[in-house]
Tab-separated table of C-alpha atoms in Angstrom:
chain	number	residue	atom	x	y	z
W	178	UNK	CA	0.000	0.000	0.000
W	179	UNK	CA	1.270	3.472	-0.866
W	180	UNK	CA	0.845	4.776	2.694
W	181	UNK	CA	3.001	1.978	4.111
W	182	UNK	CA	5.845	2.757	1.703
W	183	UNK	CA	5.670	6.494	2.444
W	184	UNK	CA	5.476	6.010	6.211
W	185	UNK	CA	8.353	3.556	6.239
W	186	UNK	CA	10.578	5.915	4.241
W	187	UNK	CA	9.640	8.882	6.437
W	188	UNK	CA	10.194	6.917	9.653
W	189	UNK	CA	13.555	5.573	8.497
W	190	UNK	CA	14.651	9.145	7.808
W	191	UNK	CA	13.747	9.986	11.409
W	192	UNK	CA	10.839	12.248	10.416
W	193	UNK	CA	7.968	10.242	11.931
W	194	UNK	CA	4.792	9.264	10.121
W	195	UNK	CA	4.157	10.889	6.741
W	196	UNK	CA	1.362	13.469	6.666
W	197	UNK	CA	0.725	12.901	2.975
W	198	UNK	CA	2.312	11.171	0.007
W	199	UNK	CA	2.512	12.812	-3.398
W	200	UNK	CA	3.139	11.098	-6.724
W	201	UNK	CA	3.813	13.409	-9.650
W	202	UNK	CA	3.530	12.515	-13.327
W	203	UNK	CA	5.854	13.948	-15.976
W	204	UNK	CA	3.065	16.200	-17.298
W	205	UNK	CA	2.667	17.967	-13.928
W	206	UNK	CA	-0.438	16.124	-12.797
W	207	UNK	CA	-0.441	13.729	-9.892
W	208	UNK	CA	-2.089	12.320	-6.805
W	209	UNK	CA	-1.927	13.190	-3.126
W	210	UNK	CA	-2.711	10.393	-0.706
W	211	UNK	CA	-3.426	11.326	2.901
W	212	UNK	CA	-4.930	9.810	6.031
W	213	UNK	CA	-8.087	11.444	7.383
W	214	UNK	CA	-7.876	10.750	11.088
W	215	UNK	CA	-9.594	7.518	12.078
W	216	UNK	CA	-11.951	7.642	9.073
W	217	UNK	CA	-9.558	6.274	6.479
W	218	UNK	CA	-7.589	7.578	3.534
W	219	UNK	CA	-8.282	10.130	0.830
W	220	UNK	CA	-6.745	10.193	-2.639
W	221	UNK	CA	-6.912	13.483	-4.536
W	222	UNK	CA	-6.019	13.693	-8.206
W	223	UNK	CA	-4.707	17.020	-9.465
W	224	UNK	CA	-3.722	18.472	-12.831
W	225	UNK	CA	-0.719	20.544	-13.823
W	226	UNK	CA	-2.549	23.836	-13.154
W	227	UNK	CA	-3.427	22.992	-9.540
W	228	UNK	CA	-2.011	25.293	-6.888
W	229	UNK	CA	-0.524	22.646	-4.615
W	230	UNK	CA	-0.133	24.974	-1.644
W	231	UNK	CA	-3.851	25.728	-1.682
W	232	UNK	CA	-4.697	22.050	-2.084
W	233	UNK	CA	-2.470	20.999	0.822
W	234	UNK	CA	-3.857	23.777	3.025
W	235	UNK	CA	-7.391	22.643	2.211
W	236	UNK	CA	-6.555	19.025	3.044
W	237	UNK	CA	-5.075	20.070	6.413
W	238	UNK	CA	-8.164	22.159	7.137
W	239	UNK	CA	-10.476	19.240	6.313
W	240	UNK	CA	-8.425	16.957	8.552
W	241	UNK	CA	-8.587	19.413	11.477
W	242	UNK	CA	-12.370	19.761	11.095
W	243	UNK	CA	-12.790	15.993	11.060
W	244	UNK	CA	-10.648	15.610	14.184
W	245	UNK	CA	-12.715	18.134	16.122
W	246	UNK	CA	-15.990	16.569	14.919
W	247	UNK	CA	-15.052	13.211	16.426
């Protein structure tokens, strides 16, 4: 599973569990895979025109809202 590979690499580098994992395609598109608290995982596809900073901020905001709702 993608999350296991990302978390293992992050942990072995001494950085702890990965917050998200990003896979980029040569054309600038890609996928961000992140854990949403205890609910599960979310995969978000993006294209080359996506503002990644805004996307990552939005994902963090969603995660915070889900944590406070539970």
